[in-house]
Coordinates of C-alpha atoms in Angstrom, one line a residue:
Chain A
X13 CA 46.2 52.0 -45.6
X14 CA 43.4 52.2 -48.6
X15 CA 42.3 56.1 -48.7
X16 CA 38.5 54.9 -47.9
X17 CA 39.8 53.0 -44.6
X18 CA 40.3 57.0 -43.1
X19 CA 39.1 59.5 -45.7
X20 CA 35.0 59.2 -45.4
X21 CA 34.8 60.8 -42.1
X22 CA 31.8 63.1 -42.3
X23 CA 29.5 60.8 -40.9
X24 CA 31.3 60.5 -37.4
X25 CA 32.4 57.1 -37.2
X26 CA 36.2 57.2 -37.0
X27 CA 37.7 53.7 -37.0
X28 CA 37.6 52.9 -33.1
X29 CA 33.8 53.3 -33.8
X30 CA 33.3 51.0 -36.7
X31 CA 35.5 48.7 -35.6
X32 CA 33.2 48.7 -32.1
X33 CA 30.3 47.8 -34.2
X34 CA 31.6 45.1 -36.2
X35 CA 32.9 43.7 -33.1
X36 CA 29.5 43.6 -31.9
X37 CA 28.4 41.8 -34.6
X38 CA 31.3 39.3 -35.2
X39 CA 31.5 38.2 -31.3
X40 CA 27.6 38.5 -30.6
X41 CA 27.0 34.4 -29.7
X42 CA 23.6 33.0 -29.5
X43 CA 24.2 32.1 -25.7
X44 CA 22.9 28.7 -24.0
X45 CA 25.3 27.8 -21.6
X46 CA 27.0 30.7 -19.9
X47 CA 24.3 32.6 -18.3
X48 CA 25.9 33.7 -14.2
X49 CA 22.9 33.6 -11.8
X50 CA 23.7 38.0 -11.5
X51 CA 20.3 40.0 -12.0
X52 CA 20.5 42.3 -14.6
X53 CA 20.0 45.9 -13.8
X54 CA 17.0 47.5 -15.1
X55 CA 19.1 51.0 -16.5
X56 CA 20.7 48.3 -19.1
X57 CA 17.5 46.4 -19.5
X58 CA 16.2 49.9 -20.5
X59 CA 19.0 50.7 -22.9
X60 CA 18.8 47.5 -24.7
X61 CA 15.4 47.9 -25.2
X62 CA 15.5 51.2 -26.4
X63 CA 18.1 49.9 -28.9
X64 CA 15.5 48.0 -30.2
X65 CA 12.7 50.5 -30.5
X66 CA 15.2 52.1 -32.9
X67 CA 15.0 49.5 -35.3
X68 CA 14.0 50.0 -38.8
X69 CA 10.0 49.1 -39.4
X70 CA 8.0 49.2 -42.5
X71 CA 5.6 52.6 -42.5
X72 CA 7.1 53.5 -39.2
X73 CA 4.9 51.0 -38.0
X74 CA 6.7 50.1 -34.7
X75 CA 4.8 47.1 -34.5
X76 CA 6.3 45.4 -31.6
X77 CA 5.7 44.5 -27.9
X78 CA 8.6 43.4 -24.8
X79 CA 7.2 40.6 -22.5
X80 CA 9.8 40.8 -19.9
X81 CA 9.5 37.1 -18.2
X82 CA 11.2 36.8 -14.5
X83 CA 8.6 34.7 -12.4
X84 CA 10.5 31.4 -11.9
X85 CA 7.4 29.2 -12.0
X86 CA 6.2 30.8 -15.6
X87 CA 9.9 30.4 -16.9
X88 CA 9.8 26.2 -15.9
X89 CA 6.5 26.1 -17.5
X90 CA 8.0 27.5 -20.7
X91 CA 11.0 25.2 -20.5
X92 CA 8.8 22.3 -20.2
X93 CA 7.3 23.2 -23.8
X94 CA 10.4 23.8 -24.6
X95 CA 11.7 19.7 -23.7
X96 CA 8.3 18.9 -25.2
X97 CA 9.4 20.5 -28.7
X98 CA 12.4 19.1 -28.6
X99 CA 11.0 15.8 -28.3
X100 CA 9.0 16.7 -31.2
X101 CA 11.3 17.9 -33.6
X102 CA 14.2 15.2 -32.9
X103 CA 12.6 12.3 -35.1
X104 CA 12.8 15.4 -37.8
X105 CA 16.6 15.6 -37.5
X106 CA 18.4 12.9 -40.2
X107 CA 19.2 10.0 -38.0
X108 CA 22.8 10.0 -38.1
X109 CA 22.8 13.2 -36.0
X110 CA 20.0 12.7 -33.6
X111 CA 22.8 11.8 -31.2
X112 CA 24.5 15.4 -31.3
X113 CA 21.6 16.8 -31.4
X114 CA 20.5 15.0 -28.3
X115 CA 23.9 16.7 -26.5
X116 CA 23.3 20.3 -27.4
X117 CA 22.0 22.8 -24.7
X118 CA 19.7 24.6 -26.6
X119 CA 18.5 27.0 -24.2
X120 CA 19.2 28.9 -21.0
X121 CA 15.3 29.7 -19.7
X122 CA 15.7 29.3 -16.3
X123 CA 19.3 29.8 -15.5
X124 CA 19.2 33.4 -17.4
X125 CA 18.9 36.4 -15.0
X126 CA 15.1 36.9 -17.5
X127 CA 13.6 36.1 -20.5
X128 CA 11.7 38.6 -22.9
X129 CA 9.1 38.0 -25.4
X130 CA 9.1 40.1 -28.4
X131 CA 6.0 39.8 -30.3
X132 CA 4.2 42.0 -33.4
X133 CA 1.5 43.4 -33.4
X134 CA 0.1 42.5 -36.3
X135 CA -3.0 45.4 -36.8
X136 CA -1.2 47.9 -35.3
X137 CA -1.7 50.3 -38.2
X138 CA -4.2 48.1 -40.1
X139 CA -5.2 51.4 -41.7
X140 CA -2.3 52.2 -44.0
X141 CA -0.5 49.4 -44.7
X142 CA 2.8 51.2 -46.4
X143 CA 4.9 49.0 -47.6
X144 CA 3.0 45.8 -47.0
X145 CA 0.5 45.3 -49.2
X146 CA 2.1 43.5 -51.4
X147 CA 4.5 41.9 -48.7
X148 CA 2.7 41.4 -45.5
X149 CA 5.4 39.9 -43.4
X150 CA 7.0 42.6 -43.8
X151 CA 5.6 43.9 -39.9
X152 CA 7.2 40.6 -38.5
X153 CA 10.8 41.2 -40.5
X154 CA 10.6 44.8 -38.7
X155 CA 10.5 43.3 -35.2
X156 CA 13.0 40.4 -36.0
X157 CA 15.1 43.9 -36.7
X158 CA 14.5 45.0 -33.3
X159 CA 15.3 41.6 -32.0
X160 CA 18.9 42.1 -33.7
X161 CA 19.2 45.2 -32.3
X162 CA 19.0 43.8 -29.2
X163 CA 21.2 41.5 -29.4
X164 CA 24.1 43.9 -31.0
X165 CA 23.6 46.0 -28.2
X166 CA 23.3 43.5 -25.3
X167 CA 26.8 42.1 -26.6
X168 CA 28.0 45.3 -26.4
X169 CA 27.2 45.9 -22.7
X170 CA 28.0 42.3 -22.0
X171 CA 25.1 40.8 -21.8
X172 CA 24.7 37.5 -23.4
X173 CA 21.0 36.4 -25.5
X174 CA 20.2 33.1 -26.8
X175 CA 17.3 32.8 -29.1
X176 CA 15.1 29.6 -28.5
X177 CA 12.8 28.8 -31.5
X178 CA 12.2 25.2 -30.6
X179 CA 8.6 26.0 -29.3
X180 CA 5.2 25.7 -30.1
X181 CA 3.9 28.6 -31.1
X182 CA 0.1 28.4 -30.4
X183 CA 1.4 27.1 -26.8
X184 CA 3.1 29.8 -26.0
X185 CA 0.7 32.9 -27.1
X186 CA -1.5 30.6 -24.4
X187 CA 0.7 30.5 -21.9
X188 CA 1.5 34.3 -22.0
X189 CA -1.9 35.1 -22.8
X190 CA -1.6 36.6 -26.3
X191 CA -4.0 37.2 -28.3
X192 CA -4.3 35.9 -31.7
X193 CA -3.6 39.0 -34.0
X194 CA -0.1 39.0 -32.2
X195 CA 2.3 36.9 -33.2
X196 CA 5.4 36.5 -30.9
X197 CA 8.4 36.7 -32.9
X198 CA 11.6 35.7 -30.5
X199 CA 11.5 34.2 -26.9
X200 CA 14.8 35.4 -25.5
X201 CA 17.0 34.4 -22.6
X202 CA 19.0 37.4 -21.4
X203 CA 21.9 37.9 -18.5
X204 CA 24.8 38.0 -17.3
X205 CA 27.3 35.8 -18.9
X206 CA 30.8 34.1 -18.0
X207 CA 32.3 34.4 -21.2
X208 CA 30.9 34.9 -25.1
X209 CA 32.4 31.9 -26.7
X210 CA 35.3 32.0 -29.7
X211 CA 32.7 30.6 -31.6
X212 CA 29.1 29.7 -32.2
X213 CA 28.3 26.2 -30.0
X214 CA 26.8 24.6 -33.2
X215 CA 30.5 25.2 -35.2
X216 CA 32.3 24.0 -32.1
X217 CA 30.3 20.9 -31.8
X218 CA 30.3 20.3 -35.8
X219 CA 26.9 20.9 -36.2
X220 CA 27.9 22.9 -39.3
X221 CA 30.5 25.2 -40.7
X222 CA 30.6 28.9 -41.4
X223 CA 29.9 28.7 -45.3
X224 CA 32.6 30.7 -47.9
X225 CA 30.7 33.8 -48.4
X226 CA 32.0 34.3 -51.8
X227 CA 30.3 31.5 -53.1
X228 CA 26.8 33.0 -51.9
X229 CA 27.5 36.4 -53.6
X230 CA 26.2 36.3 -57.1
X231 CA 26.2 39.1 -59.8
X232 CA 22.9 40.6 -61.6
X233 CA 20.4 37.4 -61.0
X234 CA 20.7 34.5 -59.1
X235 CA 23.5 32.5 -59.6
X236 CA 24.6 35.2 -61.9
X237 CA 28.3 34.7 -61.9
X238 CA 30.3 38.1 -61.7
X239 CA 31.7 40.2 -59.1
X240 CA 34.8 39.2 -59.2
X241 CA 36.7 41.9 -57.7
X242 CA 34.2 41.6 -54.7
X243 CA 34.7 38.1 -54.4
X244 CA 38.7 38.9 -54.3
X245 CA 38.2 42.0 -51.7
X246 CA 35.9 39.3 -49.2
X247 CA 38.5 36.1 -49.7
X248 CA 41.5 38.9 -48.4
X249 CA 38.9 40.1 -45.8
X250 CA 38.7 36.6 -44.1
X251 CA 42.4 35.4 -45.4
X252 CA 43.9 38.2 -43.2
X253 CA 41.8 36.7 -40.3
X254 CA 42.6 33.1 -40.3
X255 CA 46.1 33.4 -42.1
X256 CA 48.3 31.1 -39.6
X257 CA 50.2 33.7 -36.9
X258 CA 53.2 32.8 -38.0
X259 CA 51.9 34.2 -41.6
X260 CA 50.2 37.2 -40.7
X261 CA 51.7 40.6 -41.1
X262 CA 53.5 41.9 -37.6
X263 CA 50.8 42.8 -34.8
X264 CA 50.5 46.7 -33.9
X265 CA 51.5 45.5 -30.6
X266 CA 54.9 43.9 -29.8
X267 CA 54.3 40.4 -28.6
X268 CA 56.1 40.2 -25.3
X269 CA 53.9 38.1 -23.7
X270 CA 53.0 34.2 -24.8
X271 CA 50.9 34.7 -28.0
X272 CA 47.6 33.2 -26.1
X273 CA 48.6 36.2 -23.0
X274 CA 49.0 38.5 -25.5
X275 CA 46.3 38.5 -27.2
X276 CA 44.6 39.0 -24.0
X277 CA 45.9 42.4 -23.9
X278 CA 44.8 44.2 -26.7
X279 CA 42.7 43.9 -30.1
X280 CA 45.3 44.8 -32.1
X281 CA 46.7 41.3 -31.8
X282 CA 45.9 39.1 -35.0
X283 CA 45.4 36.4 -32.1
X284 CA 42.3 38.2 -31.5
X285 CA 39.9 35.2 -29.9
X286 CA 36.7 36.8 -27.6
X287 CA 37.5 34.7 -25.0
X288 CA 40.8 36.9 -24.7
X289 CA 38.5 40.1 -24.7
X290 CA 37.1 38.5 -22.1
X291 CA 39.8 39.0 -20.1
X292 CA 41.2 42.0 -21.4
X293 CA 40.0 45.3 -19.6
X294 CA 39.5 48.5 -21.2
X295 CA 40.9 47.6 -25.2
X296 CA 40.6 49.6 -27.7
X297 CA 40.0 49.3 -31.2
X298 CA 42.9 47.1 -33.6
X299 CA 43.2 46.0 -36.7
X300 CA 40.1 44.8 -37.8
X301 CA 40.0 41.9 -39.9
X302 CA 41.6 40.6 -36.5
X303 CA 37.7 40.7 -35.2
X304 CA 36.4 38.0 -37.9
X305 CA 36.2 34.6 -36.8
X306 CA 36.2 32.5 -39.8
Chain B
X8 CA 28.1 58.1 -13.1
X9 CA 26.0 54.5 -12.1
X10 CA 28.7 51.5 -11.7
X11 CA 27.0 49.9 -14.4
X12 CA 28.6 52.4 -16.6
X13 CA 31.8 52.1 -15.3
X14 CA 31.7 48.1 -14.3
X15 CA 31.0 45.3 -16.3
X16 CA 34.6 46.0 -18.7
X17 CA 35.6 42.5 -18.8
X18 CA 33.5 41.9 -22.1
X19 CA 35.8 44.0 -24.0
X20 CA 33.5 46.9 -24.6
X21 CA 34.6 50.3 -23.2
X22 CA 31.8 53.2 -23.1
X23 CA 33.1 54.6 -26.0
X24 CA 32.9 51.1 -27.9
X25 CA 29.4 50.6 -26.6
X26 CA 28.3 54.3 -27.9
X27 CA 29.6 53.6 -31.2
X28 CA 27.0 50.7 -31.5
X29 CA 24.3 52.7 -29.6
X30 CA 24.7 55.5 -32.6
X31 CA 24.9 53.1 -35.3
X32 CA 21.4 52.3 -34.0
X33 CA 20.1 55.6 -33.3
X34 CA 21.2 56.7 -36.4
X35 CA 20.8 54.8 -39.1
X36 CA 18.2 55.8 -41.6
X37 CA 15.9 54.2 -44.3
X38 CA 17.4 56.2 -47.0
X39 CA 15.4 57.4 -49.9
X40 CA 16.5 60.6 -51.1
X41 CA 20.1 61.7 -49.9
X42 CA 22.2 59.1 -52.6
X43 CA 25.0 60.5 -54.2
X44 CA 26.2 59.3 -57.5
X45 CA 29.5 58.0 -56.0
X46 CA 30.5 54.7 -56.6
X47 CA 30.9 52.3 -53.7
X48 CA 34.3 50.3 -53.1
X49 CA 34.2 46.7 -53.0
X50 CA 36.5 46.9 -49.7
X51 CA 33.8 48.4 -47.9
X52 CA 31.0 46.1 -49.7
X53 CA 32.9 43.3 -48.5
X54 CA 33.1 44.2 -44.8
X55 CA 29.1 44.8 -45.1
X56 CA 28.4 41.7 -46.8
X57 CA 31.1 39.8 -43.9
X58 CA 28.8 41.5 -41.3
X59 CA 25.8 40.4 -43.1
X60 CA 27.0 36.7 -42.7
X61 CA 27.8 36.7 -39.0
X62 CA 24.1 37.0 -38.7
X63 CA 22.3 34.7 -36.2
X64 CA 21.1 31.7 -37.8
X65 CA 18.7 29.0 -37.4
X66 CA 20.6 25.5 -36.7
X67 CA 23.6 27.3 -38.1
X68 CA 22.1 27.1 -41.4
X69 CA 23.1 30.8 -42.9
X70 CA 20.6 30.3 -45.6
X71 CA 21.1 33.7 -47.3
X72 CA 22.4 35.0 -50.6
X73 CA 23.5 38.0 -51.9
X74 CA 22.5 39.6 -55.3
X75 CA 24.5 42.2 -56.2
X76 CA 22.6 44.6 -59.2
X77 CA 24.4 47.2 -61.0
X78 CA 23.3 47.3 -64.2
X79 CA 21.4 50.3 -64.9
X80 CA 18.7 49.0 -67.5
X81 CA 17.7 46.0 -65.0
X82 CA 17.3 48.8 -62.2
X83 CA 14.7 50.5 -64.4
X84 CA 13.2 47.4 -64.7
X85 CA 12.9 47.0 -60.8
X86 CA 12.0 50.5 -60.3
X87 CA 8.8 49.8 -62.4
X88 CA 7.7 46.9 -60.3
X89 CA 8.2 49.5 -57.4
X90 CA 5.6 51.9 -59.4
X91 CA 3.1 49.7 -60.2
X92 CA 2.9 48.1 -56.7
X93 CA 2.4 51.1 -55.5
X94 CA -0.4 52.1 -57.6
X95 CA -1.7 49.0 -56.2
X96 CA -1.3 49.9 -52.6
X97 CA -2.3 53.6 -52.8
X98 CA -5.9 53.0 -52.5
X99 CA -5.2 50.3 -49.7
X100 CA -3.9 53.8 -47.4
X101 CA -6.7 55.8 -45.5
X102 CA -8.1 57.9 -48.0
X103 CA -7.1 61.1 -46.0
X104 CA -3.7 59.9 -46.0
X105 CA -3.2 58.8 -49.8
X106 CA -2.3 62.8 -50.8
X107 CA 0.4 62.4 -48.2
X108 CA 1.8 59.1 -49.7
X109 CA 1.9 60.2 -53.1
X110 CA 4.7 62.6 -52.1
X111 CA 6.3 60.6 -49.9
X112 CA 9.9 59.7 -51.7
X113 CA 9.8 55.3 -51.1
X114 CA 13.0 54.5 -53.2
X115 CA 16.6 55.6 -54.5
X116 CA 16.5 51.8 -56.8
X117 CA 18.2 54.1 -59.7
X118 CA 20.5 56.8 -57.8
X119 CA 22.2 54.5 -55.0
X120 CA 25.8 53.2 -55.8
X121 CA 24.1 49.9 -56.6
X122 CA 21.3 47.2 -55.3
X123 CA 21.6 44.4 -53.5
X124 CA 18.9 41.3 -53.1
X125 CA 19.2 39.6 -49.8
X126 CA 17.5 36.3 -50.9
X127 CA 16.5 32.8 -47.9
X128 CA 17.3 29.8 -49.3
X129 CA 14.5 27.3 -47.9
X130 CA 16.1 23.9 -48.8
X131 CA 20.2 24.8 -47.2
X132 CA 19.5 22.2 -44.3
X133 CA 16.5 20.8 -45.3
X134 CA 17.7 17.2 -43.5
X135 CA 17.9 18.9 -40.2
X136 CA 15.6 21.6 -39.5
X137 CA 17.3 22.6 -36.1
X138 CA 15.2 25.0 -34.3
X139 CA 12.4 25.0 -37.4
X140 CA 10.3 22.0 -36.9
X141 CA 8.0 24.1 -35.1
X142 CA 8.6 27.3 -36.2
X143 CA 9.3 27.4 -40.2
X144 CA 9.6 30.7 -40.4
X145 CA 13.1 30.9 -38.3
X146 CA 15.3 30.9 -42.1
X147 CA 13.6 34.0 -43.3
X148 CA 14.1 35.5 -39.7
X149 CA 17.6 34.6 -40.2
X150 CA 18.1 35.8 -42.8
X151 CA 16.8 39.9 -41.9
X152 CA 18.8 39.5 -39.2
X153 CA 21.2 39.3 -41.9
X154 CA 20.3 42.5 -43.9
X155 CA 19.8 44.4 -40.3
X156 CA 23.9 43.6 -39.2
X157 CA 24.4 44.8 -43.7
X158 CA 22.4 48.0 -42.1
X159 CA 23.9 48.8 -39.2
X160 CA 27.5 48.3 -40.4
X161 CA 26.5 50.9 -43.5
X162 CA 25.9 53.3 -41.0
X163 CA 28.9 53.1 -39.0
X164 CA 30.8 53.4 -42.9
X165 CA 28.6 56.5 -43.5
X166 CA 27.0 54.3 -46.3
X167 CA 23.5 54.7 -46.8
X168 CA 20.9 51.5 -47.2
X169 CA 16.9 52.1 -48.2
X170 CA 14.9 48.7 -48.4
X171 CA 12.2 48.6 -51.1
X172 CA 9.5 46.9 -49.9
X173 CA 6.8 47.9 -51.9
X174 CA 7.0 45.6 -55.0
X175 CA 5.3 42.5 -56.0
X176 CA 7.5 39.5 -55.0
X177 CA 6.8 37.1 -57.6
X178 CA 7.6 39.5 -60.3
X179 CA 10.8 40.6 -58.6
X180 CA 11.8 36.8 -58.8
X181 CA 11.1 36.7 -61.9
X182 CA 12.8 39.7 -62.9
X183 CA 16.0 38.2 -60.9
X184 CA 15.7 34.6 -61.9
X185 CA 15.2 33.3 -58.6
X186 CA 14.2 29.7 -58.3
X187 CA 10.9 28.9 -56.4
X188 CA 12.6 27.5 -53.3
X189 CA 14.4 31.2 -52.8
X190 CA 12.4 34.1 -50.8
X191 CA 13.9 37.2 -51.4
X192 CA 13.3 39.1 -48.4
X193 CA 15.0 42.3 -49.0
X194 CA 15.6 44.8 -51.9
X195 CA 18.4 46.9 -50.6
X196 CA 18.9 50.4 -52.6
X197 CA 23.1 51.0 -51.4
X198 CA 25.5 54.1 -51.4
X199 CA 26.9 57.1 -50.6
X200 CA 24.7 59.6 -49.0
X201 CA 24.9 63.2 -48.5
X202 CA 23.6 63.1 -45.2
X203 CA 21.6 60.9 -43.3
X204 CA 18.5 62.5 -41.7
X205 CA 18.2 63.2 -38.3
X206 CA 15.3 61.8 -38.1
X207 CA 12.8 58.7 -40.0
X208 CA 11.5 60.5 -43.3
X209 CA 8.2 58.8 -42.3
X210 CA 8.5 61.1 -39.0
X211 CA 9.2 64.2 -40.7
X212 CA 6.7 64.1 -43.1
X213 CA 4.2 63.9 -40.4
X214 CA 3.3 60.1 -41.2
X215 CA 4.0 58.6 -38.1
X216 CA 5.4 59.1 -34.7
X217 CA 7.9 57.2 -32.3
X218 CA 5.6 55.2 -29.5
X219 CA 6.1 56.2 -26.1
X220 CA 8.7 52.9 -25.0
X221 CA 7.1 52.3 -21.5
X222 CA 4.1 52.0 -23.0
X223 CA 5.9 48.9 -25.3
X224 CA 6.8 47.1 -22.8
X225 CA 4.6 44.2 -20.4
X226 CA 5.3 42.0 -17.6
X227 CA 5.0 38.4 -17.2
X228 CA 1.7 38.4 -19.6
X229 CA 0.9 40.5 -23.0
X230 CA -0.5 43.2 -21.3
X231 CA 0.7 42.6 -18.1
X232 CA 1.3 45.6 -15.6
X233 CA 4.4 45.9 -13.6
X234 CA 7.9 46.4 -14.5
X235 CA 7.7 50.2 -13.0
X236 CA 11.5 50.6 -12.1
X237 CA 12.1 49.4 -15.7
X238 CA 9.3 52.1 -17.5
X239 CA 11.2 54.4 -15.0
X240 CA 14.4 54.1 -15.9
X241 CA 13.3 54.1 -19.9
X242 CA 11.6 57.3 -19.4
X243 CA 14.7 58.5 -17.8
X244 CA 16.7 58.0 -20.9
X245 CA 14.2 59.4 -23.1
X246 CA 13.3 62.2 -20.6
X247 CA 17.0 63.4 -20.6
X248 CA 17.3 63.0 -24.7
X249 CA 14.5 65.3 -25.5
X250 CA 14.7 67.7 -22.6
X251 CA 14.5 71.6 -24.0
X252 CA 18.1 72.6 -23.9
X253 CA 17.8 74.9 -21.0
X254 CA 16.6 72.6 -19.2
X255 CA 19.7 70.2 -19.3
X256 CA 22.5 69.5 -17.4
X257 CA 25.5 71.5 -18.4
X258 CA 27.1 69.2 -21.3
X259 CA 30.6 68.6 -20.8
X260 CA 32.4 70.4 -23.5
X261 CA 31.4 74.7 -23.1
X262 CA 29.2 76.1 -25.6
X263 CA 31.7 78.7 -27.0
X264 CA 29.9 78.7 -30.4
X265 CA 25.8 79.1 -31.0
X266 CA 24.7 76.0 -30.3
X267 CA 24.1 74.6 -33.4
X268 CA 27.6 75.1 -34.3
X269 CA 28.9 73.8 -30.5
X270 CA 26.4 70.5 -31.3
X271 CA 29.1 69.8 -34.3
X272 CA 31.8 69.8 -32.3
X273 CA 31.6 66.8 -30.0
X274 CA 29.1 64.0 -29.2
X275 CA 29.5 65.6 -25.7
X276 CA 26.8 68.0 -26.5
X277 CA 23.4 67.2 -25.8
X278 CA 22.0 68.6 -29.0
X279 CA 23.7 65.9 -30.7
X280 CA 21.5 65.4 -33.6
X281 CA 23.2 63.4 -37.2
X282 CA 23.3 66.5 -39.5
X283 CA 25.7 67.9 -37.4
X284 CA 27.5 64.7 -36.8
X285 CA 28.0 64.7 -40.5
X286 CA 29.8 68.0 -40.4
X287 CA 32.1 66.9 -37.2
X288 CA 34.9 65.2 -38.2
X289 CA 36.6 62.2 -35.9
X290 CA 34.2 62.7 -33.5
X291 CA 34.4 60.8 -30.1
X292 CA 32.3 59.4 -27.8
X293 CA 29.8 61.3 -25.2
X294 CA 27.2 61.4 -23.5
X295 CA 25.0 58.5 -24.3
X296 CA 21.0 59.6 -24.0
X297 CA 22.5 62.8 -26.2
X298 CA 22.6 60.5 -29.0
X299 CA 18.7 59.1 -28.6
X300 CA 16.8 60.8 -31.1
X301 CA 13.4 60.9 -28.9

């Protein structure tokens, strides 16, 4: 094993840990249609949001607000903008996929155990604007930070989000009464969740493909070429993940099981699929290019 | 301990799993002055830049690139956009307030391990604006999801990340050859760090302080009242984070050694706090408010 993968240990993350946060990140789904009609206690509610007051903002600005939507009768109201916005935007799609779009669930407002709001304040600290003077969005990129935190950690407790930006704006500040120098940032769905899926809905429908992200790394300027060895180091990163089985290098754990029951059993399968973790109890951490999913 | 805690393992995550994404959270830092001149492998770059990608994105669309900057003289360069611009903000801060930002340290452009540009490419899916029609801003929110996943998984590789966001946009494109369709939305100073601080610079220096969470956070409406058990149980976690010692529950592992020596040993201790994290080696998981830095 490289001397970097176990010698930087000061900061303490040992490998169970940073393998627990890029599994975060690589199986966090933006969820529509797996949302179990379970409430969601209000301790995890608290953590997740607390996650997300820790997010980075420009001058310490902390800029943002949590609506926390559960009145059935509001949520309907914002799914009928929702259907309305939809209607909107499909004549926008190019014609050939209108009928795919036409298929995707898109959101999970009412069948989510809530939905939260997370808006900026955009005069919060109107005062001193550190940092945004000369880039004023920067108060809105801040809170979209504290909506990824959110995420990250709702994955992480099991919780599933999906993110619905096919809304009017202006309609929904009226609807939840916001005033005009806040801008809402993310309307979330949040619960309780039957699985997180392999992959993102739009992949596994063919709405699009995860892009080779060598090809959008680029040395000095843009398009620079360069960066070669990097290029090399993140081809291997995803090579080792989607390698055949058959091709990959022997699993940590002996595969006594049917490959699809044994990845169910532990991350340290190269069969690694999150609808395995789903059913695995307990695992630990594994090898970790296992975790990346294309 | 709540069944909450204990409960909801079919996702995958165990507590210790979930803690390690918690702490990534509560302790990563906008680093400005704790680079070290070591140089940064291009394994571990990759795995940042992999994380990067498996960002949320609008419709799928992954409209990022990444501009990797090394070159020393072409640093300078940036760094003197970043000194202008900020002679063009100061006298936008609160006059009592400007003495205080003139000491403040906003950058490491020249002393990181290198720079990265996080750029949004508008046009990537510009035939099907999926989830955009109405809100056009959804790429560049994209897209800092991006850079937040590139920040959190630093911190969990004891790398440090500072975003630069005082500087003039237009001349950074130009300075970067960025076409006119491209925003870049962040300017990522990237490296090794002697420590990360255990609290926001902005914090220590006396510039700002964290909002009070329940006071964040509305029901139903902006500005809504309610959600008391959920203000409650956020000012639980909090309440237990920032207690005085003495006033603590026993932590878990004995205090054999003073306590800022016993806080190194093990997340366990409630006076958890990053600088001694960074002395602890292979430290494990603990006691989860412990790691809430108020």
């Amino acid at each position: 094993m490289p001397e970097h993968m176990t010698a930087p240990m000061g900061d303490g993350f040992d490998q169970m840990a940073r393998d627990a946060v890029y599994r975060a990140m690589f199986t966090r789904r933006d969820v529509r249609s797996h949302f179990l009609p379970d409430a969601l206690d209000d301790e995890v509610l608290a953590r997740l949001l607390l996650a997300a007051h820790h997010a980075p903002s420009v001058g310490f600005m902390q800029p943002w607000n949590f609506i926390v939507i559960r009145d059935a009768a509001r949520r309907a109201d914002v799914r009928e903008l929702f259907l309305a916005a939809r209607e909107l935007e499909l004549p926008e799609i190019e014609e050939e996929r209108q009928a795919l779009y036409r298929k995707l669930k898109l959101e999970g407002i009412c069948e989510s155990a809530l939905n939260i709001c997370i808006t900026c304040d955009r005069q919060r600290s109107q005062g001193s604007p550190l940092g945004r003077w000369h880039n004023p969005e920067m108060d809105l990129y801040s809170t979209v930070c504290a909506v990824q935190n959110f995420w990250l950690a709702a994955r992480a407790e099991g919780v599933g989000v999906g993110w619905v930006s096919i809304i009017e704006p202006q309609a929904l500040k009226s609807l939840l009464s916001i005033p005009e120098h806040v801008t809402p940032i993310a309307y979330l769905c949040v619960g309780r969740v039957s699985e997180f899926a392999p992959k993102p809905d739009l992949e596994t429908h063919g709405w699009g493909r995860r892009l080779p992200l060598p090809e959008l790394i680029m040395s000095e300027t843009f398009c620079g070429q360069g960066e070669v060895p990097l290029k090399s180091a993140v081809a291997h990163l995803n090579a080792v993940a989607c390698a055949p089985a058959d091709q990959r290098v022997a699993p940590a754990v002996p595969q006594r099981e049917p490959p699809n029951e044994a990845s169910a059993l532990s991350f340290n399968s190269l069969n690694f699929d999150d609808a395995s973790a789903s059913r695995a109890s307990q695992a630990g951490s594994g090898t970790w290019p296992a975790m990346v999913l294309k």
